[in-house]
């Protein structure tokens, strides 16, 4: 989907069972559908090399987002993970 970059955090290293070093880069990004002020907005996590990429605020990107849910102590949570983001 085509989205506009609203904000991007700084990468941090978090524990990961999949990474050889035991740590993986993670950053959060706010993306918004282009259009008016009230368009849908998403906050997504980026991991690994993608988390180290910088995107300019206001730029248009093509993003592939994955929506996941999980249960913890009887409550359900939804995570949004960016699996790929490219500048247009």
PDB file of N, CA and C in Angstrom:
ATOM      1  N   UNK A   1       0.829  -1.166   0.000  1.00  0.00           N
ATOM      2  CA  UNK A   1       0.000   0.000   0.000  1.00  0.00           C
ATOM      3  C   UNK A   1       0.885   1.246   0.000  1.00  0.00           C
ATOM      4  N   UNK A   2       0.371   2.322  -0.550  1.00  0.00           N
ATOM      5  CA  UNK A   2       1.109   3.586  -0.591  1.00  0.00           C
ATOM      6  C   UNK A   2       0.744   4.382   0.655  1.00  0.00           C
ATOM      7  N   UNK A   3       1.774   4.804   1.385  1.00  0.00           N
ATOM      8  CA  UNK A   3       1.583   5.514   2.646  1.00  0.00           C
ATOM      9  C   UNK A   3       2.565   6.674   2.749  1.00  0.00           C
ATOM     10  N   UNK A   4       2.250   7.632   3.630  1.00  0.00           N
ATOM     11  CA  UNK A   4       3.125   8.775   3.874  1.00  0.00           C
ATOM     12  C   UNK A   4       3.786   8.594   5.239  1.00  0.00           C
ATOM     13  N   UNK A   5       5.075   8.886   5.326  1.00  0.00           N
ATOM     14  CA  UNK A   5       5.819   8.781   6.582  1.00  0.00           C
ATOM     15  C   UNK A   5       5.466   9.970   7.468  1.00  0.00           C
ATOM     16  N   UNK A   6       4.971   9.685   8.678  1.00  0.00           N
ATOM     17  CA  UNK A   6       4.623  10.724   9.647  1.00  0.00           C
ATOM     18  C   UNK A   6       5.764  10.916  10.644  1.00  0.00           C
ATOM     19  N   UNK A   7       6.326   9.820  11.127  1.00  0.00           N
ATOM     20  CA  UNK A   7       7.431   9.888  12.099  1.00  0.00           C
ATOM     21  C   UNK A   7       8.149   8.551  12.129  1.00  0.00           C
ATOM     22  N   UNK A   8       9.415   8.595  12.528  1.00  0.00           N
ATOM     23  CA  UNK A   8      10.200   7.373  12.684  1.00  0.00           C
ATOM     24  C   UNK A   8      11.092   7.519  13.900  1.00  0.00           C
ATOM     25  N   UNK A   9      11.097   6.493  14.751  1.00  0.00           N
ATOM     26  CA  UNK A   9      11.927   6.502  15.944  1.00  0.00           C
ATOM     27  C   UNK A   9      13.357   6.087  15.632  1.00  0.00           C
ATOM     28  N   UNK A  10      14.187   6.141  16.655  1.00  0.00           N
ATOM     29  CA  UNK A  10      15.576   5.712  16.531  1.00  0.00           C
ATOM     30  C   UNK A  10      15.666   4.204  16.774  1.00  0.00           C
ATOM     31  N   UNK A  11      16.552   3.517  16.053  1.00  0.00           N
ATOM     32  CA  UNK A  11      16.691   2.067  16.258  1.00  0.00           C
ATOM     33  C   UNK A  11      17.230   1.743  17.647  1.00  0.00           C
ATOM     34  N   UNK A  12      16.704   0.664  18.198  1.00  0.00           N
ATOM     35  CA  UNK A  12      17.190   0.128  19.464  1.00  0.00           C
ATOM     36  C   UNK A  12      17.438  -1.356  19.247  1.00  0.00           C
ATOM     37  N   UNK A  13      18.285  -1.929  20.055  1.00  0.00           N
ATOM     38  CA  UNK A  13      18.567  -3.360  19.930  1.00  0.00           C
ATOM     39  C   UNK A  13      17.816  -4.115  21.018  1.00  0.00           C
ATOM     40  N   UNK A  14      17.037  -5.108  20.584  1.00  0.00           N
ATOM     41  CA  UNK A  14      16.203  -5.890  21.498  1.00  0.00           C
ATOM     42  C   UNK A  14      16.594  -7.362  21.399  1.00  0.00           C
ATOM     43  N   UNK A  15      16.334  -8.144  22.448  1.00  0.00           N
ATOM     44  CA  UNK A  15      16.660  -9.571  22.403  1.00  0.00           C
ATOM     45  C   UNK A  15      15.866 -10.299  21.316  1.00  0.00           C
ATOM     46  N   UNK A  16      16.534 -11.255  20.654  1.00  0.00           N
ATOM     47  CA  UNK A  16      15.884 -12.056  19.625  1.00  0.00           C
ATOM     48  C   UNK A  16      16.473 -13.459  19.626  1.00  0.00           C
ATOM     49  N   UNK A  17      15.609 -14.449  19.615  1.00  0.00           N
ATOM     50  CA  UNK A  17      16.067 -15.835  19.547  1.00  0.00           C
ATOM     51  C   UNK A  17      16.531 -16.205  18.138  1.00  0.00           C
ATOM     52  N   UNK A  18      16.097 -15.426  17.142  1.00  0.00           N
ATOM     53  CA  UNK A  18      16.425 -15.726  15.740  1.00  0.00           C
ATOM     54  C   UNK A  18      17.759 -15.143  15.296  1.00  0.00           C
ATOM     55  N   UNK A  19      18.220 -14.095  15.951  1.00  0.00           N
ATOM     56  CA  UNK A  19      19.466 -13.441  15.548  1.00  0.00           C
ATOM     57  C   UNK A  19      20.665 -14.188  16.141  1.00  0.00           C
ATOM     58  N   UNK A  20      21.745 -14.278  15.367  1.00  0.00           N
ATOM     59  CA  UNK A  20      22.954 -14.977  15.824  1.00  0.00           C
ATOM     60  C   UNK A  20      23.546 -14.331  17.071  1.00  0.00           C
ATOM     61  N   UNK A  21      23.532 -13.006  17.105  1.00  0.00           N
ATOM     62  CA  UNK A  21      24.130 -12.295  18.242  1.00  0.00           C
ATOM     63  C   UNK A  21      23.194 -12.249  19.452  1.00  0.00           C
ATOM     64  N   UNK A  22      21.939 -12.645  19.252  1.00  0.00           N
ATOM     65  CA  UNK A  22      20.967 -12.581  20.337  1.00  0.00           C
ATOM     66  C   UNK A  22      20.243 -11.254  20.422  1.00  0.00           C
ATOM     67  N   UNK A  23      20.653 -10.282  19.577  1.00  0.00           N
ATOM     68  CA  UNK A  23      20.017  -8.971  19.533  1.00  0.00           C
ATOM     69  C   UNK A  23      19.626  -8.639  18.102  1.00  0.00           C
ATOM     70  N   UNK A  24      18.532  -7.869  17.940  1.00  0.00           N
ATOM     71  CA  UNK A  24      18.101  -7.434  16.614  1.00  0.00           C
ATOM     72  C   UNK A  24      17.672  -5.971  16.709  1.00  0.00           C
ATOM     73  N   UNK A  25      17.922  -5.210  15.645  1.00  0.00           N
ATOM     74  CA  UNK A  25      17.528  -3.803  15.610  1.00  0.00           C
ATOM     75  C   UNK A  25      16.013  -3.710  15.452  1.00  0.00           C
ATOM     76  N   UNK A  26      15.414  -2.760  16.184  1.00  0.00           N
ATOM     77  CA  UNK A  26      13.977  -2.531  16.108  1.00  0.00           C
ATOM     78  C   UNK A  26      13.723  -1.038  16.166  1.00  0.00           C
ATOM     79  N   UNK A  27      12.801  -0.564  15.337  1.00  0.00           N
ATOM     80  CA  UNK A  27      12.366   0.824  15.409  1.00  0.00           C
ATOM     81  C   UNK A  27      10.883   0.890  15.078  1.00  0.00           C
ATOM     82  N   UNK A  28      10.237   1.951  15.539  1.00  0.00           N
ATOM     83  CA  UNK A  28       8.813   2.154  15.292  1.00  0.00           C
ATOM     84  C   UNK A  28       8.643   3.285  14.282  1.00  0.00           C
ATOM     85  N   UNK A  29       7.587   3.167  13.458  1.00  0.00           N
ATOM     86  CA  UNK A  29       7.315   4.171  12.437  1.00  0.00           C
ATOM     87  C   UNK A  29       5.817   4.427  12.358  1.00  0.00           C
ATOM     88  N   UNK A  30       5.441   5.699  12.195  1.00  0.00           N
ATOM     89  CA  UNK A  30       4.037   6.062  11.958  1.00  0.00           C
ATOM     90  C   UNK A  30       3.858   6.307  10.478  1.00  0.00           C
ATOM     91  N   UNK A  31       2.871   5.637   9.896  1.00  0.00           N
ATOM     92  CA  UNK A  31       2.555   5.773   8.482  1.00  0.00           C
ATOM     93  C   UNK A  31       1.087   6.142   8.338  1.00  0.00           C
ATOM     94  N   UNK A  32       0.783   6.982   7.353  1.00  0.00           N
ATOM     95  CA  UNK A  32      -0.593   7.450   7.158  1.00  0.00           C
ATOM     96  C   UNK A  32      -0.970   7.328   5.697  1.00  0.00           C
ATOM     97  N   UNK A  33      -2.223   6.940   5.443  1.00  0.00           N
ATOM     98  CA  UNK A  33      -2.701   6.881   4.066  1.00  0.00           C
ATOM     99  C   UNK A  33      -2.748   8.300   3.516  1.00  0.00           C
ATOM    100  N   UNK A  34      -2.326   8.488   2.251  1.00  0.00           N
ATOM    101  CA  UNK A  34      -2.342   9.841   1.684  1.00  0.00           C
ATOM    102  C   UNK A  34      -3.776  10.335   1.528  1.00  0.00           C
ATOM    103  N   UNK A  35      -3.936  11.623   1.589  1.00  0.00           N
ATOM    104  CA  UNK A  35      -5.270  12.210   1.454  1.00  0.00           C
ATOM    105  C   UNK A  35      -5.456  13.285   2.495  1.00  0.00           C
ATOM    106  N   UNK A  36      -6.593  13.261   3.136  1.00  0.00           N
ATOM    107  CA  UNK A  36      -6.945  14.290   4.105  1.00  0.00           C
ATOM    108  C   UNK A  36      -6.392  14.053   5.487  1.00  0.00           C
ATOM    109  N   UNK A  37      -6.814  14.935   6.372  1.00  0.00           N
ATOM    110  CA  UNK A  37      -6.338  14.927   7.750  1.00  0.00           C
ATOM    111  C   UNK A  37      -6.798  13.692   8.527  1.00  0.00           C
ATOM    112  N   UNK A  38      -7.923  13.105   8.136  1.00  0.00           N
ATOM    113  CA  UNK A  38      -8.527  12.013   8.908  1.00  0.00           C
ATOM    114  C   UNK A  38      -8.346  10.641   8.269  1.00  0.00           C
ATOM    115  N   UNK A  39      -7.336  10.484   7.429  1.00  0.00           N
ATOM    116  CA  UNK A  39      -7.071   9.183   6.803  1.00  0.00           C
ATOM    117  C   UNK A  39      -6.517   8.215   7.851  1.00  0.00           C
ATOM    118  N   UNK A  40      -6.615   6.920   7.554  1.00  0.00           N
ATOM    119  CA  UNK A  40      -6.129   5.898   8.480  1.00  0.00           C
ATOM    120  C   UNK A  40      -4.628   6.021   8.693  1.00  0.00           C
ATOM    121  N   UNK A  41      -4.208   5.755   9.919  1.00  0.00           N
ATOM    122  CA  UNK A  41      -2.801   5.845  10.296  1.00  0.00           C
ATOM    123  C   UNK A  41      -2.397   4.552  11.007  1.00  0.00           C
ATOM    124  N   UNK A  42      -1.158   4.124  10.790  1.00  0.00           N
ATOM    125  CA  UNK A  42      -0.656   2.877  11.366  1.00  0.00           C
ATOM    126  C   UNK A  42       0.658   3.156  12.091  1.00  0.00           C
ATOM    127  N   UNK A  43       0.858   2.503  13.219  1.00  0.00           N
ATOM    128  CA  UNK A  43       2.145   2.512  13.897  1.00  0.00           C
ATOM    129  C   UNK A  43       2.691   1.101  13.758  1.00  0.00           C
ATOM    130  N   UNK A  44       3.831   0.984  13.100  1.00  0.00           N
ATOM    131  CA  UNK A  44       4.364  -0.352  12.829  1.00  0.00           C
ATOM    132  C   UNK A  44       5.789  -0.480  13.344  1.00  0.00           C
ATOM    133  N   UNK A  45       6.174  -1.714  13.596  1.00  0.00           N
ATOM    134  CA  UNK A  45       7.531  -2.038  14.011  1.00  0.00           C
ATOM    135  C   UNK A  45       8.323  -2.484  12.793  1.00  0.00           C
ATOM    136  N   UNK A  46       9.598  -2.141  12.769  1.00  0.00           N
ATOM    137  CA  UNK A  46      10.505  -2.614  11.726  1.00  0.00           C
ATOM    138  C   UNK A  46      11.668  -3.295  12.432  1.00  0.00           C
ATOM    139  N   UNK A  47      12.125  -4.412  11.874  1.00  0.00           N
ATOM    140  CA  UNK A  47      13.187  -5.193  12.497  1.00  0.00           C
ATOM    141  C   UNK A  47      14.366  -5.390  11.550  1.00  0.00           C
ATOM    142  N   UNK A  48      15.533  -5.685  12.113  1.00  0.00           N
ATOM    143  CA  UNK A  48      16.721  -6.028  11.334  1.00  0.00           C
ATOM    144  C   UNK A  48      17.234  -4.871  10.510  1.00  0.00           C
ATOM    145  N   UNK A  49      17.685  -5.183   9.290  1.00  0.00           N
ATOM    146  CA  UNK A  49      18.249  -4.152   8.414  1.00  0.00           C
ATOM    147  C   UNK A  49      17.235  -3.073   8.065  1.00  0.00           C
ATOM    148  N   UNK A  50      15.953  -3.442   7.959  1.00  0.00           N
ATOM    149  CA  UNK A  50      14.913  -2.465   7.653  1.00  0.00           C
ATOM    150  C   UNK A  50      14.825  -1.409   8.754  1.00  0.00           C
ATOM    151  N   UNK A  51      15.040  -1.809   9.993  1.00  0.00           N
ATOM    152  CA  UNK A  51      14.976  -0.872  11.119  1.00  0.00           C
ATOM    153  C   UNK A  51      16.099   0.161  11.068  1.00  0.00           C
ATOM    154  N   UNK A  52      17.173  -0.136  10.365  1.00  0.00           N
ATOM    155  CA  UNK A  52      18.306   0.782  10.274  1.00  0.00           C
ATOM    156  C   UNK A  52      18.156   1.789   9.135  1.00  0.00           C
ATOM    157  N   UNK A  53      17.158   1.601   8.257  1.00  0.00           N
ATOM    158  CA  UNK A  53      16.899   2.520   7.144  1.00  0.00           C
ATOM    159  C   UNK A  53      16.174   3.758   7.656  1.00  0.00           C
ATOM    160  N   UNK A  54      16.556   4.915   7.124  1.00  0.00           N
ATOM    161  CA  UNK A  54      15.912   6.171   7.483  1.00  0.00           C
ATOM    162  C   UNK A  54      15.018   6.623   6.337  1.00  0.00           C
ATOM    163  N   UNK A  55      13.810   7.076   6.681  1.00  0.00           N
ATOM    164  CA  UNK A  55      12.863   7.588   5.699  1.00  0.00           C
ATOM    165  C   UNK A  55      12.492   9.010   6.096  1.00  0.00           C
ATOM    166  N   UNK A  56      12.462   9.918   5.131  1.00  0.00           N
ATOM    167  CA  UNK A  56      12.179  11.324   5.408  1.00  0.00           C
ATOM    168  C   UNK A  56      10.706  11.504   5.758  1.00  0.00           C
ATOM    169  N   UNK A  57      10.449  12.306   6.779  1.00  0.00           N
ATOM    170  CA  UNK A  57       9.074  12.631   7.163  1.00  0.00           C
ATOM    171  C   UNK A  57       8.404  13.331   5.983  1.00  0.00           C
ATOM    172  N   UNK A  58       7.196  12.892   5.660  1.00  0.00           N
ATOM    173  CA  UNK A  58       6.444  13.466   4.541  1.00  0.00           C
ATOM    174  C   UNK A  58       6.634  12.744   3.231  1.00  0.00           C
ATOM    175  N   UNK A  59       7.615  11.845   3.153  1.00  0.00           N
ATOM    176  CA  UNK A  59       7.854  11.129   1.895  1.00  0.00           C
ATOM    177  C   UNK A  59       6.824  10.013   1.709  1.00  0.00           C
ATOM    178  N   UNK A  60       6.560   9.683   0.452  1.00  0.00           N
ATOM    179  CA  UNK A  60       5.657   8.578   0.124  1.00  0.00           C
ATOM    180  C   UNK A  60       6.460   7.302  -0.004  1.00  0.00           C
ATOM    181  N   UNK A  61       5.917   6.223   0.543  1.00  0.00           N
ATOM    182  CA  UNK A  61       6.577   4.926   0.496  1.00  0.00           C
ATOM    183  C   UNK A  61       5.565   3.853   0.090  1.00  0.00           C
ATOM    184  N   UNK A  62       6.086   2.773  -0.423  1.00  0.00           N
ATOM    185  CA  UNK A  62       5.273   1.574  -0.635  1.00  0.00           C
ATOM    186  C   UNK A  62       5.632   0.635   0.499  1.00  0.00           C
ATOM    187  N   UNK A  63       4.629   0.250   1.292  1.00  0.00           N
ATOM    188  CA  UNK A  63       4.884  -0.572   2.470  1.00  0.00           C
ATOM    189  C   UNK A  63       4.062  -1.849   2.424  1.00  0.00           C
ATOM    190  N   UNK A  64       4.696  -2.916   2.841  1.00  0.00           N
ATOM    191  CA  UNK A  64       4.018  -4.193   3.022  1.00  0.00           C
ATOM    192  C   UNK A  64       3.908  -4.410   4.526  1.00  0.00           C
ATOM    193  N   UNK A  65       2.672  -4.371   5.044  1.00  0.00           N
ATOM    194  CA  UNK A  65       2.441  -4.490   6.475  1.00  0.00           C
ATOM    195  C   UNK A  65       1.821  -5.845   6.803  1.00  0.00           C
ATOM    196  N   UNK A  66       2.236  -6.402   7.932  1.00  0.00           N
ATOM    197  CA  UNK A  66       1.710  -7.685   8.394  1.00  0.00           C
ATOM    198  C   UNK A  66       1.020  -7.427   9.740  1.00  0.00           C
ATOM    199  N   UNK A  67      -0.228  -7.833   9.847  1.00  0.00           N
ATOM    200  CA  UNK A  67      -1.007  -7.643  11.070  1.00  0.00           C
ATOM    201  C   UNK A  67      -1.057  -8.968  11.821  1.00  0.00           C
ATOM    202  N   UNK A  68      -0.649  -8.942  13.098  1.00  0.00           N
ATOM    203  CA  UNK A  68      -0.612 -10.152  13.906  1.00  0.00           C
ATOM    204  C   UNK A  68      -1.358  -9.904  15.212  1.00  0.00           C
ATOM    205  N   UNK A  69      -2.019 -10.931  15.722  1.00  0.00           N
ATOM    206  CA  UNK A  69      -2.643 -10.832  17.037  1.00  0.00           C
ATOM    207  C   UNK A  69      -2.047 -11.899  17.942  1.00  0.00           C
ATOM    208  N   UNK A  70      -2.028 -11.602  19.226  1.00  0.00           N
ATOM    209  CA  UNK A  70      -1.589 -12.594  20.208  1.00  0.00           C
ATOM    210  C   UNK A  70      -2.354 -12.376  21.506  1.00  0.00           C
ATOM    211  N   UNK A  71      -2.433 -13.437  22.288  1.00  0.00           N
ATOM    212  CA  UNK A  71      -3.162 -13.412  23.546  1.00  0.00           C
ATOM    213  C   UNK A  71      -2.169 -13.444  24.702  1.00  0.00           C
ATOM    214  N   UNK A  72      -2.452 -12.666  25.730  1.00  0.00           N
ATOM    215  CA  UNK A  72      -1.621 -12.668  26.929  1.00  0.00           C
ATOM    216  C   UNK A  72      -2.520 -12.424  28.131  1.00  0.00           C
ATOM    217  N   UNK A  73      -2.563 -13.402  29.033  1.00  0.00           N
ATOM    218  CA  UNK A  73      -3.372 -13.290  30.257  1.00  0.00           C
ATOM    219  C   UNK A  73      -4.835 -12.950  29.982  1.00  0.00           C
ATOM    220  N   UNK A  74      -5.401 -13.540  28.928  1.00  0.00           N
ATOM    221  CA  UNK A  74      -6.810 -13.337  28.616  1.00  0.00           C
ATOM    222  C   UNK A  74      -7.110 -12.085  27.816  1.00  0.00           C
ATOM    223  N   UNK A  75      -6.107 -11.296  27.509  1.00  0.00           N
ATOM    224  CA  UNK A  75      -6.294 -10.095  26.693  1.00  0.00           C
ATOM    225  C   UNK A  75      -5.663 -10.328  25.327  1.00  0.00           C
ATOM    226  N   UNK A  76      -6.239  -9.706  24.309  1.00  0.00           N
ATOM    227  CA  UNK A  76      -5.722  -9.851  22.950  1.00  0.00           C
ATOM    228  C   UNK A  76      -5.092  -8.545  22.493  1.00  0.00           C
ATOM    229  N   UNK A  77      -3.981  -8.669  21.788  1.00  0.00           N
ATOM    230  CA  UNK A  77      -3.230  -7.518  21.310  1.00  0.00           C
ATOM    231  C   UNK A  77      -2.951  -7.682  19.820  1.00  0.00           C
ATOM    232  N   UNK A  78      -2.852  -6.565  19.107  1.00  0.00           N
ATOM    233  CA  UNK A  78      -2.527  -6.605  17.686  1.00  0.00           C
ATOM    234  C   UNK A  78      -1.211  -5.878  17.454  1.00  0.00           C
ATOM    235  N   UNK A  79      -0.326  -6.514  16.697  1.00  0.00           N
ATOM    236  CA  UNK A  79       0.941  -5.917  16.301  1.00  0.00           C
ATOM    237  C   UNK A  79       0.913  -5.664  14.807  1.00  0.00           C
ATOM    238  N   UNK A  80       1.490  -4.549  14.392  1.00  0.00           N
ATOM    239  CA  UNK A  80       1.657  -4.248  12.973  1.00  0.00           C
ATOM    240  C   UNK A  80       3.155  -4.245  12.710  1.00  0.00           C
ATOM    241  N   UNK A  81       3.596  -5.100  11.782  1.00  0.00           N
ATOM    242  CA  UNK A  81       5.012  -5.230  11.464  1.00  0.00           C
ATOM    243  C   UNK A  81       5.210  -4.917   9.994  1.00  0.00           C
ATOM    244  N   UNK A  82       6.155  -4.036   9.687  1.00  0.00           N
ATOM    245  CA  UNK A  82       6.497  -3.735   8.288  1.00  0.00           C
ATOM    246  C   UNK A  82       7.497  -4.788   7.802  1.00  0.00           C
ATOM    247  N   UNK A  83       7.105  -5.535   6.775  1.00  0.00           N
ATOM    248  CA  UNK A  83       8.031  -6.544   6.248  1.00  0.00           C
ATOM    249  C   UNK A  83       8.870  -5.978   5.110  1.00  0.00           C
ATOM    250  N   UNK A  84       8.417  -4.870   4.494  1.00  0.00           N
ATOM    251  CA  UNK A  84       9.188  -4.216   3.439  1.00  0.00           C
ATOM    252  C   UNK A  84       8.687  -2.797   3.270  1.00  0.00           C
ATOM    253  N   UNK A  85       9.591  -1.842   3.114  1.00  0.00           N
ATOM    254  CA  UNK A  85       9.244  -0.449   2.830  1.00  0.00           C
ATOM    255  C   UNK A  85      10.241   0.077   1.814  1.00  0.00           C
ATOM    256  N   UNK A  86       9.705   0.714   0.766  1.00  0.00           N
ATOM    257  CA  UNK A  86      10.564   1.311  -0.268  1.00  0.00           C
ATOM    258  C   UNK A  86      10.077   2.705  -0.582  1.00  0.00           C
ATOM    259  N   UNK A  87      11.017   3.624  -0.799  1.00  0.00           N
ATOM    260  CA  UNK A  87      10.661   4.980  -1.235  1.00  0.00           C
ATOM    261  C   UNK A  87      10.077   4.941  -2.632  1.00  0.00           C
ATOM    262  N   UNK A  88       9.156   5.858  -2.881  1.00  0.00           N
ATOM    263  CA  UNK A  88       8.603   5.980  -4.246  1.00  0.00           C
ATOM    264  C   UNK A  88       9.426   7.013  -4.990  1.00  0.00           C
TER     265      UNK A  88
END
